[in-house]
PDB file of C-alpha atoms in Angstrom:
ATOM      1  CA  THR A 347       7.861  -8.717 -29.255  1.00  0.00           C
ATOM      2  CA  MET A 348      10.132  -8.908 -26.145  1.00  0.00           C
ATOM      3  CA  GLY A 349       9.989 -12.056 -24.125  1.00  0.00           C
ATOM      4  CA  THR A 350      10.454 -12.255 -20.253  1.00  0.00           C
ATOM      5  CA  GLU A 351      14.146 -12.240 -20.606  1.00  0.00           C
ATOM      6  CA  GLY A 352      14.154  -9.392 -22.651  1.00  0.00           C
ATOM      7  CA  LEU A 353      11.931  -7.242 -20.737  1.00  0.00           C
ATOM      8  CA  LYS A 354      13.910  -8.188 -17.436  1.00  0.00           C
ATOM      9  CA  ALA A 355      17.003  -6.803 -19.402  1.00  0.00           C
ATOM     10  CA  VAL A 356      15.574  -3.400 -20.493  1.00  0.00           C
ATOM     11  CA  ARG A 357      14.157  -3.084 -16.730  1.00  0.00           C
ATOM     12  CA  LYS A 358      17.701  -3.640 -15.363  1.00  0.00           C
ATOM     13  CA  LYS A 359      18.790  -1.174 -17.778  1.00  0.00           C
ATOM     14  CA  VAL A 360      16.058   1.278 -17.180  1.00  0.00           C
ATOM     15  CA  THR A 361      16.470   1.052 -13.129  1.00  0.00           C
ATOM     16  CA  ARG A 362      20.299   1.532 -13.206  1.00  0.00           C
ATOM     17  CA  ALA A 363      19.715   4.614 -15.602  1.00  0.00           C
ATOM     18  CA  LEU A 364      17.179   5.889 -13.381  1.00  0.00           C
ATOM     19  CA  LYS A 365      19.559   5.280 -10.319  1.00  0.00           C
ATOM     20  CA  ASP A 366      22.478   7.310 -12.035  1.00  0.00           C
ATOM     21  CA  ALA A 367      20.173  10.098 -13.211  1.00  0.00           C
ATOM     22  CA  THR A 368      18.375  10.699  -9.953  1.00  0.00           C
ATOM     23  CA  ASN A 369      21.838  10.669  -8.248  1.00  0.00           C
ATOM     24  CA  LYS A 370      23.456  13.073 -10.579  1.00  0.00           C
ATOM     25  CA  ALA A 371      20.151  15.366 -11.252  1.00  0.00           C
ATOM     26  CA  ARG A 372      19.496  16.734  -7.883  1.00  0.00           C
ATOM     27  CA  VAL A 373      18.282  20.110  -7.392  1.00  0.00           C
ATOM     28  CA  ALA A 374      19.844  21.737  -4.483  1.00  0.00           C
ATOM     29  CA  SER A 375      16.797  23.944  -3.413  1.00  0.00           C
ATOM     30  CA  THR A 376      14.519  21.041  -2.938  1.00  0.00           C
ATOM     31  CA  GLY A 377      16.699  17.777  -2.864  1.00  0.00           C
ATOM     32  CA  GLY A 378      14.468  16.506  -5.281  1.00  0.00           C
ATOM     33  CA  THR A 379      15.547  15.740  -8.995  1.00  0.00           C
ATOM     34  CA  SER A 380      15.261  17.592 -12.527  1.00  0.00           C
ATOM     35  CA  PHE A 381      12.634  15.589 -14.843  1.00  0.00           C
ATOM     36  CA  ARG A 382      14.644  17.088 -17.451  1.00  0.00           C
ATOM     37  CA  ALA A 383      17.890  15.482 -16.552  1.00  0.00           C
ATOM     38  CA  VAL A 384      16.404  12.330 -15.497  1.00  0.00           C
ATOM     39  CA  ALA A 385      14.604  12.055 -19.023  1.00  0.00           C
ATOM     40  CA  THR A 386      17.953  13.014 -20.679  1.00  0.00           C
ATOM     41  CA  ALA A 387      19.734  10.329 -18.966  1.00  0.00           C
ATOM     42  CA  PHE A 388      17.502   7.772 -20.764  1.00  0.00           C
ATOM     43  CA  ALA A 389      18.438   8.764 -24.104  1.00  0.00           C
ATOM     44  CA  PRO A 390      21.228   6.301 -24.412  1.00  0.00           C
ATOM     45  CA  VAL A 391      18.876   3.478 -22.925  1.00  0.00           C
ATOM     46  CA  LEU A 392      15.582   4.006 -24.339  1.00  0.00           C
ATOM     47  CA  SER A 393      14.461   6.003 -27.658  1.00  0.00           C
ATOM     48  CA  LEU A 394      11.830   8.439 -27.330  1.00  0.00           C
ATOM     49  CA  GLU A 395       8.931   6.125 -28.768  1.00  0.00           C
ATOM     50  CA  GLN A 396       9.783   3.419 -25.765  1.00  0.00           C
ATOM     51  CA  LEU A 397      10.082   5.971 -23.398  1.00  0.00           C
ATOM     52  CA  GLU A 398       6.702   7.257 -24.287  1.00  0.00           C
ATOM     53  CA  VAL A 399       5.402   3.838 -23.850  1.00  0.00           C
ATOM     54  CA  LEU A 400       7.264   3.208 -20.455  1.00  0.00           C
ATOM     55  CA  LEU A 401       5.587   6.665 -19.378  1.00  0.00           C
ATOM     56  CA  GLU A 402       2.122   5.910 -20.525  1.00  0.00           C
ATOM     57  CA  VAL A 403       2.298   2.316 -18.881  1.00  0.00           C
ATOM     58  CA  ALA A 404       3.076   3.435 -15.841  1.00  0.00           C
ATOM     59  CA  ARG A 405       0.794   6.197 -15.792  1.00  0.00           C
ATOM     60  CA  ALA A 406      -1.862   3.748 -16.320  1.00  0.00           C
ATOM     61  CA  ASN A 407      -0.697   1.676 -14.061  1.00  0.00           C
ATOM     62  CA  LEU A 408      -1.027   4.184 -11.361  1.00  0.00           C
ATOM     63  CA  MET A 409      -4.454   5.551 -12.908  1.00  0.00           C
ATOM     64  CA  SER A 410      -5.712   1.923 -12.018  1.00  0.00           C
ATOM     65  CA  ALA A 411      -4.913   2.514  -8.211  1.00  0.00           C
ATOM     66  CA  HIS A 412      -7.863   4.859  -8.358  1.00  0.00           C
ATOM     67  CA  LEU A 413      -6.000   7.566  -5.871  1.00  0.00           C
ATOM     68  CA  VAL A 414      -7.841  10.168  -4.873  1.00  0.00           C
ATOM     69  CA  GLU A 415      -6.240  13.752  -4.984  1.00  0.00           C
ATOM     70  CA  GLU A 416      -5.155  13.672  -1.351  1.00  0.00           C
ATOM     71  CA  GLU A 417      -3.738  10.813  -1.514  1.00  0.00           C
ATOM     72  CA  VAL A 418      -1.495  11.968  -4.374  1.00  0.00           C
ATOM     73  CA  VAL A 419      -0.677  15.482  -2.221  1.00  0.00           C
ATOM     74  CA  GLY A 420       0.159  13.188   0.428  1.00  0.00           C
ATOM     75  CA  LEU A 421       2.604  10.902  -1.187  1.00  0.00           C
ATOM     76  CA  ARG A 422       4.047  13.909  -3.235  1.00  0.00           C
ATOM     77  CA  LEU A 423       4.726  15.551  -0.035  1.00  0.00           C
ATOM     78  CA  TYR A 424       6.228  12.511   1.732  1.00  0.00           C
ATOM     79  CA  THR A 425       8.736  11.786  -1.137  1.00  0.00           C
ATOM     80  CA  GLY A 426      10.237  15.683  -1.059  1.00  0.00           C
ATOM     81  CA  PRO A 427      11.405  17.844   1.549  1.00  0.00           C
ATOM     82  CA  SER A 428       8.258  17.288   3.822  1.00  0.00           C
ATOM     83  CA  PHE A 429       9.624  14.135   4.413  1.00  0.00           C
ATOM     84  CA  THR A 430      11.524  15.088   7.499  1.00  0.00           C
ATOM     85  CA  PHE A 431       8.680  16.561   9.241  1.00  0.00           C
ATOM     86  CA  ILE A 432       6.197  14.025   8.342  1.00  0.00           C
ATOM     87  CA  ASN A 433       8.750  11.287   9.422  1.00  0.00           C
ATOM     88  CA  GLY A 434       9.447  13.335  12.588  1.00  0.00           C
ATOM     89  CA  SER A 435       5.936  13.012  13.505  1.00  0.00           C
ATOM     90  CA  LEU A 436       5.872   9.230  12.931  1.00  0.00           C
ATOM     91  CA  ARG A 437       8.729   8.694  15.235  1.00  0.00           C
ATOM     92  CA  ASN A 438       7.800  10.985  18.132  1.00  0.00           C
ATOM     93  CA  VAL A 439       6.715   9.221  21.315  1.00  0.00           C
ATOM     94  CA  LYS A 440       3.921  11.779  21.685  1.00  0.00           C
ATOM     95  CA  ALA A 441       1.609  11.995  19.036  1.00  0.00           C
ATOM     96  CA  ASN A 442       1.896  14.912  16.887  1.00  0.00           C
ATOM     97  CA  LEU A 443      -1.406  15.948  15.460  1.00  0.00           C
ATOM     98  CA  ALA A 444      -0.180  18.505  12.871  1.00  0.00           C
ATOM     99  CA  HIS A 445       0.354  15.632  10.213  1.00  0.00           C
ATOM    100  CA  CYS A 446      -2.323  13.090  11.037  1.00  0.00           C
ATOM    101  CA  ASN A 447      -4.050  14.016   7.900  1.00  0.00           C
ATOM    102  CA  VAL A 448      -1.311  13.894   5.852  1.00  0.00           C
ATOM    103  CA  ILE A 449      -0.213  10.520   7.190  1.00  0.00           C
ATOM    104  CA  HIS A 450      -3.404   9.058   6.871  1.00  0.00           C
ATOM    105  CA  ALA A 451      -3.365  10.138   3.054  1.00  0.00           C
ATOM    106  CA  ILE A 452       0.036   8.943   2.744  1.00  0.00           C
ATOM    107  CA  CYS A 453      -0.983   5.450   4.353  1.00  0.00           C
ATOM    108  CA  SER A 454      -4.482   5.047   2.055  1.00  0.00           C
ATOM    109  CA  GLY A 455      -2.205   5.846  -0.931  1.00  0.00           C
ATOM    110  CA  LEU A 456       0.282   3.333  -0.312  1.00  0.00           C
ATOM    111  CA  THR A 457      -2.690   0.878   0.272  1.00  0.00           C
ATOM    112  CA  HIS A 458      -4.308   1.915  -2.880  1.00  0.00           C
ATOM    113  CA  LEU A 459      -0.850   1.606  -4.849  1.00  0.00           C
ATOM    114  CA  SER A 460      -0.029  -1.822  -3.321  1.00  0.00           C
ATOM    115  CA  THR A 461      -2.982  -3.223  -5.497  1.00  0.00           C
ATOM    116  CA  VAL A 462      -1.274  -2.375  -8.651  1.00  0.00           C
ATOM    117  CA  ALA A 463       2.429  -2.535  -7.770  1.00  0.00           C
ATOM    118  CA  GLY A 464       4.121  -5.668  -6.242  1.00  0.00           C
ATOM    119  CA  ILE A 465       7.738  -5.936  -4.729  1.00  0.00           C
ATOM    120  CA  PRO A 466      10.055  -7.105  -7.793  1.00  0.00           C
ATOM    121  CA  GLU A 467      11.490 -10.763  -7.433  1.00  0.00           C
ATOM    122  CA  ASN A 468      15.018 -10.425  -5.789  1.00  0.00           C
ATOM    123  CA  ARG A 469      14.309  -7.335  -3.730  1.00  0.00           C
ATOM    124  CA  VAL A 470      15.627  -7.248  -0.502  1.00  0.00           C
ATOM    125  CA  VAL A 471      13.336  -5.778   2.218  1.00  0.00           C
ATOM    126  CA  TYR A 472      14.801  -4.527   5.470  1.00  0.00           C
ATOM    127  CA  ARG A 473      13.457  -3.619   9.115  1.00  0.00           C
ATOM    128  CA  GLY A 474      11.389  -6.670   9.326  1.00  0.00           C
ATOM    129  CA  LEU A 475       8.791  -6.329   6.399  1.00  0.00           C
ATOM    130  CA  GLY A 476       9.827  -9.156   4.178  1.00  0.00           C
ATOM    131  CA  GLU A 477       6.823 -11.358   3.461  1.00  0.00           C
ATOM    132  CA  MET A 478       4.581  -8.479   4.477  1.00  0.00           C
ATOM    133  CA  ARG A 479       1.723  -7.545   2.599  1.00  0.00           C
ATOM    134  CA  LEU A 480      -0.435  -4.564   2.845  1.00  0.00           C
ATOM    135  CA  PRO A 481      -4.104  -4.982   2.867  1.00  0.00           C
ATOM    136  CA  TYR A 482      -6.372  -4.218   0.123  1.00  0.00           C
TER     137      TYR A 482
END
């Protein structure tokens, strides 16, 4: 079994590999990343068995948030090219009702996710959100 320090070391390696992989695996047409390229980048960091365990733990954690389909869709839209349109609606002085349902789904999804995922230790949070917690 791996102790706390071992887990922290693995987490650091995985985080670094993920950051490097996502920077190198951008898909020009969508601005997203290629799952295959990201998974390949983990080969020197984790064995296939370790990667499968990591994915299963992440999936179980995500499932415990009990997200509904609309929240998943809203969160996926916000993490893709639609971010520009949604964020534009949020920053617009006049309310743009075109994205209000998506924005509601995003907020609801983030609230549910906050119940199963916290901000990692030593993470710097900007824009006055330090020490802030989402309701649950």
